[in-house]
Amino acid sequence: MLRSLFRKWRESRNASLQLDAILAAADPDALLADRNQWLIELAYWLRRDGNLDAGAEAGGAGSRSFPVHVRLRYLLQVLARHPDWADSFARTVRSIVRDNDPTSLFCDTGVASHPGIWSEMADRLQARFLPPPPNRSDMAGLFALLFVDENDADWVEALDDELVERFAQALLVGAEDGADGGAEEGDGVKRLRKAREATLTASIQVLVSQVRATGLSQAIRSRLRGRVDETPFFRLDRAVAALCEDGLAHDDGAFVHRLNYFRGLLDGCHAAARQVYEDLEENGVSVEVVFQIERMKARLARIDLLLTAWVDPSHHGRHAHLIAELIRSTQARRSVGHLMSSSFAQLARKVVERSAESGEHYITRDRKEYRELMRAAMGGGLVTVLTVYLKFLIYGLHLDKFIEGFLASLNYAGSFLAIHFAHFTLATKQPAMTGPALAHRLDGAGRPEGREIFVDDTIAMIRSNAAAIFGNLSVVFPVALAIEWGVGKAFGAHLLTPAKAIATIESFSILGPTPLYAIFTGVLLWLSSLIAGWADNWFALHRVHDVMAYNRRLRYVLGQRGAMRLADFWKRNLSGITANVSLGFLLGLGPEILSFFGPHMEVRHVTLSTGSIGAAIGVLGLDALRMPSLWLAVAGIALMGVLNVAVSFALAFNMALRSRNLRRVDRREVVRAVRQRILRHPLSLLIPPRKAPDSAPEGSPSL
């Protein structure tokens, strides 16, 4: 029995009644819920798979691209052969249109209904699993139940004028004799058209009031230049009232003048939205403001659609386009991904651009910058030696896991901050910054000169990352080894026990989980760059620099100049401090938190791991060279370095491409150009040119 019920449940997805049973059940006097259910059943029949009678192919061969068109033609043929069915069909459909409120369909479909993004997200999640009930007089809910297939909008928009005209005539059967009721007999068609125009004008006015309210809200108004009464939002209500004045014919010169003025105001609203985006780009992105702007833009687009259908009602193709857009909006209304991408794209781009600005510092284009990077990387390796030994000390205490992770986080964060303020560098932090910087070069990669710039920066990026890794490892390994060897010679005891040294070497084996842990570490490196970009955006958005510089108590304590210097310090260093502190806590506490909720994870950072290997060899001496596990660990560290860099770079580069919405370039041409450069000048991957190429960005900062 359960199997039978499951089979019926699965078949019900596309099953429907036969057409004759559906048409015979049409009843314009039935309850609204029953009439709505009847129309939903008819929609399922239109999408139903299977062959029709041969007569279905007769008449009009121009719309064979969609099977739904064939079924629609067949429906019209059946109605033409059965006048009684045609009459009840037309009156039932008209009663459904009359008794369901169309304003919600025109004004609310596809437009966020909540004032905030998080409440809207919760509503969309609910809509995905809880469809609207069919017993409400809500045309938007009925639309959501009628058009459930992803191809519905396409077949509606592809309807030809002849088929649309035939279907419209089928819906008007019996309207001339006043069968729908009304004050006057024989004037049913005129009343239907007047009701349609009234619905369109009312919907336009509702949308205008919503756009005006958003445009005059504090969040938008404060980001626009000029006085409030000079904004297009302020004049919208009077313009739409004049346009929708009773008795004003569409062919009247006054109507045309008012229509052009109203369209000009709509263009001004779009320009104001772009002005708000420019302000966000300059002063920090607010997701809530972006959400409000995107919702306003959706309403402006809907006004334009309704305006086009209202001004020229004789053009049936525009009505089909309007319905298709409403279907697409209905289906997008259930998409959480669409909401997230439209609301967070601006913030993502701001975060990426901040990373790209930092990434420019890590791309060396001549030998002077290359030497400075090598010195900075060697300094970073020297600081990392202390980090390695403090890590051994912390984990040697065998404390609670959370306490260990917290102390390790403080160790990492302190080390990274020391590297930052000493103007040193840690190699694995670079790819998450250089990825967005390199992605920006793809803007012009479709042209030969732009492709040459991209190739130059790609080679420089590879060379810079390799130099930074070499600089880190060339110091951290010998210094860690020398310290352990020197302590053993001087005091006759080592900081590490031999058993701990052997376990450390074996933990980095390429045959173990090291590759997976290295990928996990690459993700953490990328996340720290996102956190840094978000913090920098928050600092700019809330004008924290100005708040600090003009704070009364800070000025009283530090003086006017001191408060300004403090504000400038945080403006320069907030992103770097946030990146280093967040990376420290991600590396220290991230594995512990993840292991508590899911699989066990550990950090495998190439610089820290190389220092640990150096310390272990310092304990074991030359005998360690005869251990197979050492060479497996060396291979593991080599792969670790590749994965740390590749994963963080790939994630950052991909996010940069998505956030900037770059047009597609010929990937084969770009890859071929990079490959040819490497084959012609292989040493360019290791040795920089004496002078930076002319394609280098002006003012590119060095380390």
XYZ file of C-alpha atoms in Angstrom:
703
model
C 0.000 0.000 0.000
C 2.812 2.409 0.859
C 4.488 1.634 -2.452
C 1.246 2.408 -4.305
C 0.825 5.691 -2.456
C 4.416 6.690 -3.196
C 3.950 5.854 -6.895
C 0.802 7.964 -7.074
C 2.548 10.827 -5.255
C 5.404 10.742 -7.763
C 3.037 10.545 -10.767
C 0.929 13.428 -9.452
C 3.765 15.828 -10.254
C 2.810 15.863 -13.947
C -0.517 14.002 -14.013
C -3.786 15.717 -14.960
C -7.366 14.995 -15.967
C -8.449 14.625 -19.594
C -9.427 17.817 -21.391
C -13.103 16.895 -21.794
C -13.415 16.290 -18.047
C -11.743 19.634 -17.313
C -13.966 21.604 -19.691
C -17.104 19.865 -18.443
C -16.201 20.872 -14.866
C -16.016 24.614 -15.655
C -18.481 26.451 -13.408
C -18.417 30.250 -13.105
C -20.724 30.069 -10.048
C -18.546 27.672 -8.029
C -16.552 28.670 -4.984
C -13.393 30.658 -5.745
C -11.175 27.867 -4.407
C -12.822 25.348 -6.765
C -12.483 27.685 -9.753
C -8.822 28.332 -8.952
C -8.216 24.595 -8.648
C -9.942 24.106 -11.996
C -7.599 26.608 -13.680
C -4.558 24.974 -12.041
C -5.690 21.601 -13.421
C -6.006 23.133 -16.900
C -2.452 24.489 -16.638
C -1.172 21.020 -15.752
C -2.974 19.611 -18.789
C -1.235 22.164 -21.025
C 2.172 21.031 -19.767
C 1.264 17.344 -19.829
C 3.434 14.987 -21.876
C 1.943 12.752 -24.526
C 0.541 12.890 -28.061
C -2.713 14.540 -29.082
C -5.144 13.675 -31.825
C -4.104 14.350 -35.384
C -6.483 17.277 -35.491
C -4.347 19.109 -32.999
C -1.739 19.779 -35.646
C -4.170 21.567 -37.913
C -4.097 25.296 -38.082
C -0.984 27.356 -37.771
C 2.353 25.625 -37.944
C 4.301 28.575 -36.758
C 4.485 27.689 -33.058
C 5.732 24.109 -33.011
C 8.813 24.876 -30.937
C 6.874 24.331 -27.676
C 4.532 21.368 -27.114
C 2.358 23.665 -24.978
C 1.518 25.666 -28.099
C 0.189 22.525 -29.789
C -2.004 21.755 -26.788
C -3.245 25.346 -26.663
C -4.263 25.153 -30.328
C -6.023 21.888 -29.630
C -7.898 23.495 -26.721
C -9.091 26.325 -28.980
C -10.242 23.799 -31.616
C -12.241 21.851 -29.025
C -13.859 25.061 -27.745
C -14.741 26.067 -31.307
C -16.523 22.681 -31.833
C -18.406 22.827 -28.477
C -20.110 26.224 -27.956
C -21.511 25.210 -24.560
C -18.033 24.391 -23.269
C -16.685 27.595 -24.836
C -19.276 29.708 -22.994
C -18.695 28.130 -19.577
C -14.908 28.194 -20.150
C -14.871 31.926 -20.962
C -17.202 32.905 -18.123
C -15.249 30.798 -15.608
C -11.908 32.332 -16.587
C -13.367 35.842 -16.488
C -14.854 35.184 -13.048
C -11.452 34.008 -11.807
C -9.823 37.202 -13.108
C -12.611 39.297 -11.592
C -12.562 37.687 -8.133
C -8.786 37.523 -7.645
C -7.064 40.789 -6.731
C -4.648 41.567 -9.613
C -2.871 44.412 -7.793
C -0.725 41.980 -5.830
C 0.296 40.296 -9.073
C 1.352 43.518 -10.771
C 2.873 45.227 -7.723
C 4.235 42.512 -5.463
C 5.233 39.591 -7.696
C 8.989 39.278 -7.878
C 9.492 42.259 -5.558
C 10.727 41.791 -2.015
C 7.753 42.159 0.316
C 9.731 42.720 3.520
C 11.687 45.868 4.441
C 14.828 43.948 5.480
C 16.940 41.353 3.742
C 16.898 38.795 6.560
C 13.118 38.772 6.958
C 12.832 38.539 3.167
C 15.221 35.593 3.138
C 13.154 33.766 5.775
C 10.002 34.432 3.746
C 11.570 33.018 0.589
C 12.775 29.916 2.388
C 9.220 29.392 3.585
C 7.812 29.962 0.088
C 10.043 27.208 -1.334
C 8.366 24.572 0.837
C 4.965 26.106 1.597
C 2.997 27.122 -1.533
C 0.152 29.652 -1.223
C -3.376 28.275 -0.666
C -5.739 28.452 -3.680
C -8.738 29.727 -1.695
C -7.464 33.300 -1.301
C -8.517 36.026 -3.703
C -4.890 36.692 -4.584
C -3.802 36.629 -8.219
C -0.113 36.539 -7.260
C -0.636 33.332 -5.279
C -2.647 31.831 -8.135
C 0.167 32.671 -10.567
C 2.645 30.860 -8.336
C 0.431 27.750 -8.460
C -0.248 27.979 -12.200
C 3.283 28.426 -13.513
C 5.542 25.956 -11.713
C 7.738 24.847 -14.611
C 10.968 26.688 -15.408
C 10.022 26.844 -19.129
C 6.620 28.472 -18.608
C 7.878 32.013 -19.190
C 9.608 30.964 -22.413
C 6.566 29.366 -24.039
C 4.328 32.273 -23.021
C 6.705 34.842 -24.518
C 7.030 32.756 -27.702
C 3.279 32.849 -28.421
C 2.621 34.339 -31.869
C 0.123 37.145 -32.398
C -2.385 34.889 -34.203
C -2.548 32.421 -31.304
C -2.792 35.205 -28.718
C -5.638 36.819 -30.689
C -7.535 33.508 -30.932
C -7.145 32.865 -27.205
C -8.287 36.411 -26.361
C -11.406 35.934 -28.495
C -12.104 32.644 -26.705
C -12.071 34.477 -23.373
C -14.585 37.072 -24.649
C -17.255 34.528 -25.603
C -20.541 35.657 -24.001
C -19.151 38.996 -22.855
C -21.190 41.024 -25.368
C -24.509 39.845 -23.947
C -23.664 41.028 -20.425
C -23.434 37.485 -19.071
C -20.982 38.646 -16.435
C -23.470 41.090 -15.004
C -23.281 44.861 -14.969
C -25.302 47.980 -15.474
C -25.570 47.834 -19.236
C -26.239 44.908 -21.574
C -24.242 44.471 -24.780
C -21.302 46.453 -23.494
C -19.383 43.653 -21.788
C -16.185 43.887 -23.863
C -15.897 47.620 -23.251
C -16.367 47.116 -19.530
C -13.681 44.407 -19.467
C -11.211 46.664 -21.231
C -12.058 49.549 -18.908
C -11.532 47.301 -15.880
C -8.157 46.202 -17.281
C -7.053 49.814 -17.747
C -8.218 50.696 -14.236
C -6.209 47.802 -12.809
C -3.077 48.847 -14.696
C -3.336 52.502 -13.655
C -4.007 51.595 -10.020
C -1.021 49.227 -10.015
C 1.224 51.896 -11.528
C 0.146 54.383 -8.868
C 0.763 51.872 -6.068
C 4.247 51.117 -7.418
C 4.999 54.837 -7.745
C 4.051 55.412 -4.103
C 6.395 52.571 -3.056
C 9.263 53.906 -5.164
C 8.701 57.401 -3.777
C 8.739 56.129 -0.190
C 12.019 54.295 -0.757
C 13.666 57.193 -2.567
C 12.721 59.657 0.189
C 13.802 57.369 3.027
C 16.751 58.500 5.130
C 19.055 55.721 3.923
C 18.645 56.800 0.272
C 18.007 60.520 0.719
C 21.212 61.051 2.709
C 23.263 59.675 -0.179
C 21.794 61.973 -2.858
C 23.068 65.414 -3.758
C 20.837 68.476 -3.689
C 17.647 69.387 -1.876
C 14.886 66.865 -1.253
C 12.339 68.711 -3.408
C 14.799 68.615 -6.317
C 14.922 64.811 -6.446
C 12.764 62.971 -9.016
C 11.183 60.922 -6.216
C 9.591 64.044 -4.750
C 7.754 64.868 -8.005
C 6.616 61.355 -8.906
C 3.207 61.442 -7.208
C 2.032 64.612 -8.969
C 3.310 63.344 -12.322
C 1.515 59.992 -12.118
C -1.701 61.666 -10.893
C -1.659 63.964 -13.921
C -0.928 61.041 -16.256
C -3.821 58.933 -14.927
C -6.386 61.738 -14.980
C -9.883 60.526 -15.858
C -11.066 61.224 -19.378
C -7.590 61.840 -20.807
C -7.309 59.977 -24.127
C -4.060 58.274 -25.078
C -3.946 60.078 -28.424
C -4.280 63.471 -26.755
C -1.244 65.760 -27.002
C -1.447 66.523 -23.282
C -1.245 62.784 -22.493
C 1.863 62.379 -24.656
C 3.512 65.362 -22.954
C 2.700 64.031 -19.469
C 3.870 60.550 -20.444
C 7.239 61.854 -21.608
C 7.618 63.899 -18.420
C 6.775 60.852 -16.290
C 9.252 58.658 -18.182
C 11.885 61.347 -17.671
C 11.277 61.190 -13.915
C 11.656 57.396 -14.024
C 14.996 57.841 -15.793
C 15.944 60.305 -13.065
C 15.126 57.679 -10.429
C 17.447 55.210 -12.166
C 20.160 57.873 -12.230
C 19.613 58.512 -8.516
C 20.032 54.780 -7.839
C 23.356 54.863 -9.686
C 24.359 57.897 -7.602
C 23.641 55.945 -4.409
C 25.816 53.093 -5.684
C 28.618 55.548 -6.373
C 28.343 56.803 -2.799
C 28.474 53.214 -1.528
C 31.543 52.507 -3.643
C 33.311 55.500 -2.148
C 32.145 55.389 1.467
C 31.458 51.705 2.143
C 28.698 49.272 1.183
C 25.596 48.621 3.290
C 23.787 45.394 2.388
C 20.494 46.843 3.632
C 20.837 49.915 1.407
C 21.713 47.713 -1.583
C 18.631 45.610 -0.799
C 16.443 48.734 -0.781
C 17.938 49.972 -4.061
C 17.509 46.609 -5.785
C 13.895 46.454 -4.623
C 13.308 49.980 -5.930
C 14.898 49.103 -9.284
C 12.625 46.062 -9.575
C 9.606 48.319 -9.006
C 10.840 50.828 -11.568
C 11.212 48.030 -14.115
C 7.696 46.834 -13.295
C 6.300 50.355 -13.774
C 7.904 50.448 -17.211
C 6.340 47.093 -18.142
C 2.875 48.101 -16.984
C 3.185 51.498 -18.620
C 4.005 49.891 -21.961
C 1.005 47.536 -21.749
C -1.310 50.380 -20.681
C -0.242 52.927 -23.314
C -0.532 50.487 -26.242
C -3.162 47.853 -25.329
C -3.598 46.742 -28.952
C -0.129 45.199 -29.123
C -0.718 41.607 -27.965
C 2.992 40.762 -28.004
C 3.587 43.238 -25.188
C 0.935 41.543 -23.075
C 2.614 38.171 -23.612
C 5.932 39.731 -22.651
C 4.370 41.226 -19.511
C 2.916 37.877 -18.452
C 6.246 36.137 -19.169
C 8.093 38.646 -17.001
C 5.555 38.169 -14.221
C 6.127 34.413 -14.435
C 9.892 34.872 -14.230
C 9.456 37.214 -11.290
C 7.166 34.736 -9.552
C 9.732 31.978 -9.893
C 12.630 34.254 -8.893
C 10.611 35.232 -5.822
C 11.179 31.705 -4.523
C 14.938 31.888 -5.108
C 17.110 32.597 -2.074
C 20.228 32.539 -4.251
C 18.864 35.340 -6.456
C 18.218 37.472 -3.371
C 21.674 36.826 -1.947
C 23.504 37.494 -5.217
C 21.663 40.761 -5.890
C 22.101 42.046 -2.334
C 25.630 40.913 -1.512
C 27.311 41.412 -4.913
C 28.109 45.048 -4.139
C 29.620 44.174 -0.753
C 31.601 41.334 -2.314
C 32.990 43.686 -4.942
C 33.982 46.222 -2.280
C 35.726 43.515 -0.253
C 37.479 42.228 -3.354
C 38.618 45.682 -4.392
C 40.130 46.239 -0.943
C 41.975 42.936 -1.308
C 43.111 43.949 -4.785
C 44.575 47.206 -3.455
C 46.529 45.215 -0.871
C 47.491 42.660 -3.506
C 49.271 45.275 -5.580
C 51.860 45.522 -2.780
C 52.748 41.862 -3.221
C 53.392 41.883 -6.987
C 57.025 42.731 -7.763
C 57.827 43.941 -11.256
C 61.545 44.785 -11.114
C 64.631 43.650 -9.246
C 64.462 46.379 -6.637
C 60.955 45.370 -5.589
C 62.006 41.714 -5.807
C 64.896 42.258 -3.368
C 62.627 44.168 -0.981
C 60.114 41.311 -1.078
C 62.848 38.754 -0.379
C 64.064 40.748 2.637
C 60.515 41.089 3.943
C 59.901 37.367 3.465
C 63.131 36.464 5.264
C 62.079 38.721 8.146
C 58.706 36.965 8.228
C 60.480 33.602 8.383
C 62.589 34.803 11.323
C 59.510 35.818 13.335
C 57.852 32.519 12.461
C 60.662 30.611 14.225
C 59.483 32.041 17.536
C 55.912 31.123 16.615
C 56.962 27.496 16.000
C 58.589 27.067 19.398
C 55.732 28.783 21.220
C 53.362 26.399 19.457
C 55.366 23.398 20.709
C 55.292 24.873 24.221
C 51.516 25.435 24.171
C 50.656 21.966 22.889
C 53.208 20.433 25.238
C 51.167 21.625 28.218
C 48.365 19.174 27.285
C 45.602 21.586 28.286
C 41.940 21.438 27.378
C 41.430 21.544 23.597
C 39.661 24.884 23.631
C 42.317 26.439 25.887
C 45.032 25.063 23.616
C 43.280 26.506 20.570
C 42.814 29.877 22.251
C 46.490 30.101 23.301
C 47.566 28.977 19.823
C 45.347 31.713 18.352
C 47.051 34.330 20.514
C 50.424 32.963 19.428
C 49.568 33.080 15.730
C 47.839 36.470 15.930
C 50.727 38.024 17.855
C 53.232 36.612 15.389
C 51.285 37.845 12.362
C 50.852 41.294 13.889
C 54.605 41.472 14.572
C 55.226 40.576 10.922
C 52.717 43.220 9.800
C 54.100 46.102 11.854
C 57.702 45.152 11.060
C 56.736 45.379 7.353
C 57.679 41.745 6.830
C 55.567 39.285 4.856
C 54.177 35.789 5.200
C 54.087 34.057 1.839
C 50.788 32.216 2.130
C 48.846 35.427 2.831
C 49.722 36.832 -0.585
C 47.584 34.690 -2.955
C 44.269 35.770 -1.379
C 45.311 39.377 -2.120
C 47.019 38.939 -5.493
C 44.076 36.927 -6.901
C 41.670 39.910 -6.960
C 44.442 42.206 -8.242
C 45.070 39.803 -11.122
C 41.354 39.403 -11.841
C 41.085 43.163 -12.401
C 43.523 42.809 -15.300
C 41.009 40.612 -17.135
C 38.965 43.735 -17.915
C 41.182 44.380 -20.895
C 42.357 40.843 -21.653
C 40.209 40.715 -24.781
C 42.602 43.138 -26.513
C 46.234 42.335 -27.401
C 47.648 45.130 -25.227
C 45.387 44.185 -22.327
C 46.365 40.544 -22.697
C 50.024 41.536 -22.558
C 49.421 43.387 -19.272
C 47.633 40.347 -17.869
C 50.520 38.051 -18.882
C 53.084 40.413 -17.327
C 51.193 40.486 -14.037
C 50.593 36.728 -14.062
C 54.317 36.048 -14.410
C 55.093 38.695 -11.774
C 52.528 37.179 -9.409
C 53.950 33.653 -9.791
C 57.473 34.979 -9.327
C 56.494 37.041 -6.282
C 54.712 34.159 -4.556
C 57.651 31.849 -5.240
C 60.105 34.444 -3.898
C 58.054 34.985 -0.753
C 57.834 31.261 -0.049
C 61.562 30.830 -0.678
C 62.347 33.807 1.554
C 60.217 32.439 4.405
C 61.579 28.891 4.175
C 65.202 29.900 3.654
C 65.198 31.440 7.142
C 62.642 29.494 9.169
C 64.203 26.071 8.485
C 67.887 26.737 9.255
C 67.164 29.053 12.198
C 64.719 26.599 13.814
C 67.239 23.788 13.281
C 70.150 25.880 14.629
C 68.246 26.894 17.763
C 67.344 23.305 18.608
C 70.853 22.054 17.847
C 72.446 24.897 19.826
C 70.214 24.334 22.873
C 71.095 20.656 22.815
C 74.829 21.344 22.630
C 74.745 24.068 25.269
C 72.473 22.471 27.851
C 72.541 18.775 26.979
C 68.764 18.732 26.593
C 66.386 19.648 23.814
C 63.255 21.720 23.744
C 61.543 18.747 22.048
C 61.728 15.112 23.029
C 62.903 12.650 20.344
C 59.482 10.994 20.388
C 57.796 14.358 19.759
C 60.275 15.105 16.953
C 59.546 11.790 15.226
C 55.789 12.275 15.637
C 56.085 15.769 14.167
C 57.888 14.488 11.077
C 55.422 11.637 10.560
C 52.439 14.000 10.858
C 53.509 15.824 7.678
C 53.698 12.700 5.487
C 52.293 13.135 2.007
C 50.635 9.738 2.368
C 48.510 10.906 5.314
C 45.807 13.552 5.603
C 48.310 16.373 5.004
C 46.877 17.312 1.549
C 43.358 17.613 2.994
C 44.584 19.686 5.935
C 46.553 21.919 3.531
C 43.400 22.576 1.495
C 41.543 23.422 4.704
C 44.314 25.862 5.646
C 44.072 27.489 2.216
C 40.367 28.100 2.817
C 41.168 29.735 6.179
C 43.749 31.978 4.518
C 41.110 33.126 2.042
C 38.507 33.682 4.778
C 40.860 35.989 6.648
C 41.130 38.203 3.563
C 37.315 38.388 3.371
C 37.083 39.374 7.025
C 39.691 42.069 6.481
C 37.805 43.471 3.490
C 34.535 43.465 5.410
C 36.142 45.310 8.341
C 37.602 47.937 6.036
C 34.181 48.422 4.409
C 32.514 48.731 7.848
C 35.084 51.341 8.897
C 34.380 53.426 5.791
C 30.594 52.929 5.823
C 30.161 54.188 9.378
C 32.762 56.943 8.947
C 34.655 55.724 11.992
C 37.681 57.811 10.970
C 35.659 61.027 11.281
C 33.991 59.819 14.483
C 37.385 59.267 16.096
C 38.989 62.417 14.694
C 36.215 64.669 16.032
C 35.418 62.790 19.227
C 35.268 65.282 22.105
C 36.842 63.041 24.742
C 39.629 61.826 22.455
C 40.456 65.432 21.604
C 40.472 66.293 25.285
C 42.904 63.438 26.116
C 45.105 63.382 22.997
C 44.587 66.834 21.571
C 43.251 67.668 18.137
C 46.368 66.448 16.322
C 46.619 63.304 18.457
C 43.005 62.330 17.773
C 43.578 62.816 14.049
C 46.758 60.700 14.154
C 44.898 57.934 16.005
C 42.108 58.004 13.414
C 44.657 57.904 10.578
C 46.437 54.968 12.216
C 43.273 52.869 12.303
C 42.350 53.874 8.778
C 45.736 52.661 7.521
C 46.008 49.537 9.633
C 42.500 48.292 10.414
C 42.427 45.952 7.433
C 45.877 44.536 8.183
C 45.184 44.127 11.901
C 41.850 42.441 11.209
C 43.396 40.118 8.632
C 46.191 39.019 10.943
C 44.089 38.638 14.090
C 41.315 36.786 12.242
C 43.854 34.499 10.557
C 45.447 33.745 13.912
C 42.137 32.775 15.471
C 41.040 30.831 12.385
C 44.251 28.786 12.484
C 44.129 28.306 16.254
C 40.451 27.849 17.076
C 39.037 26.990 13.643
C 40.129 23.317 13.665
C 38.941 22.837 17.251
C 35.498 24.300 16.568
C 35.097 22.376 13.305
C 36.257 19.133 14.921
C 33.625 19.608 17.636
C 30.799 19.830 15.097
C 32.153 17.655 12.289
C 35.272 15.916 10.981
C 38.631 16.262 12.689
C 40.776 18.927 11.056
C 44.253 20.328 11.627
C 46.231 23.252 10.271
C 49.006 22.595 7.760
C 50.759 25.876 7.047
C 53.866 25.534 4.887
C 56.022 28.060 6.787
C 55.069 26.828 10.255
C 55.431 23.194 9.165
C 58.878 23.812 7.674
C 60.006 25.386 10.952
C 58.673 22.356 12.821
C 60.644 20.020 10.548
C 63.780 22.077 11.164
C 63.295 21.832 14.933
C 62.692 18.075 14.693
C 65.888 17.516 12.681
C 67.771 19.602 15.254
C 66.696 17.049 17.868
C 67.336 13.891 15.829
C 70.530 15.045 14.114
C 71.893 13.579 10.902
C 70.218 10.253 11.641
C 66.957 11.851 10.583
C 68.212 11.939 6.975
C 68.042 8.140 6.857
C 64.398 8.091 7.928
C 61.952 7.445 5.026
C 59.297 9.398 6.955
C 61.442 12.547 6.658
C 61.398 12.462 2.868
C 57.682 11.711 2.865
C 57.312 14.789 5.084
C 59.433 16.865 2.694
C 57.158 15.813 -0.165
C 54.147 16.604 2.005
C 55.458 20.094 2.757
C 56.108 20.730 -0.946
C 52.520 19.730 -1.739
C 51.358 21.718 1.273
C 52.894 24.900 -0.107
C 51.260 24.351 -3.489
C 47.832 23.701 -1.944
C 48.014 26.592 0.532
C 48.758 28.985 -2.305
C 46.550 27.427 -4.997
C 43.392 27.085 -2.890
C 43.463 30.584 -1.403
C 44.354 32.091 -4.785
C 41.641 30.144 -6.651
C 38.932 31.126 -4.160
C 39.944 34.788 -4.177
C 40.317 34.897 -7.970
C 36.936 33.243 -8.547
C 35.192 35.586 -6.125
C 36.787 38.565 -7.846
C 35.490 37.390 -11.221
C 31.965 36.887 -9.877
C 31.814 40.144 -7.937
C 32.947 42.272 -10.878
C 30.721 40.432 -13.373
C 33.519 40.503 -15.910
C 32.609 39.664 -19.429
C 33.893 36.376 -20.747
C 37.286 36.441 -22.387
C 38.816 33.813 -24.587
C 40.420 31.624 -21.969
C 42.403 29.689 -24.549
C 44.000 32.870 -25.851
C 44.937 33.982 -22.332
C 46.331 30.571 -21.360
C 48.231 30.336 -24.636
C 49.762 33.769 -24.114
C 50.938 32.863 -20.586
C 52.329 29.528 -21.777
C 54.208 31.121 -24.669
C 55.752 33.705 -22.353
C 56.956 30.960 -19.989
C 58.408 28.896 -22.867
C 60.179 31.912 -24.368
C 61.448 33.297 -21.054
C 61.419 30.510 -18.440
C 63.820 32.397 -16.185
C 61.243 35.178 -15.837
C 59.496 32.934 -13.284
C 62.560 33.280 -11.033
C 64.458 36.398 -12.088
C 62.649 39.723 -12.495
C 63.610 42.264 -15.171
C 65.924 45.091 -14.218
C 63.183 47.609 -14.883
C 59.430 47.217 -14.502
C 57.617 46.820 -17.864
C 55.678 49.768 -19.204
C 52.445 47.826 -18.638
C 52.862 47.991 -14.867
C 50.230 50.119 -13.156
C 51.344 53.602 -12.321
C 52.122 54.163 -8.711
C 52.345 50.459 -7.954
C 53.615 50.355 -4.381
C 56.598 48.314 -3.373
C 57.291 46.565 -0.101
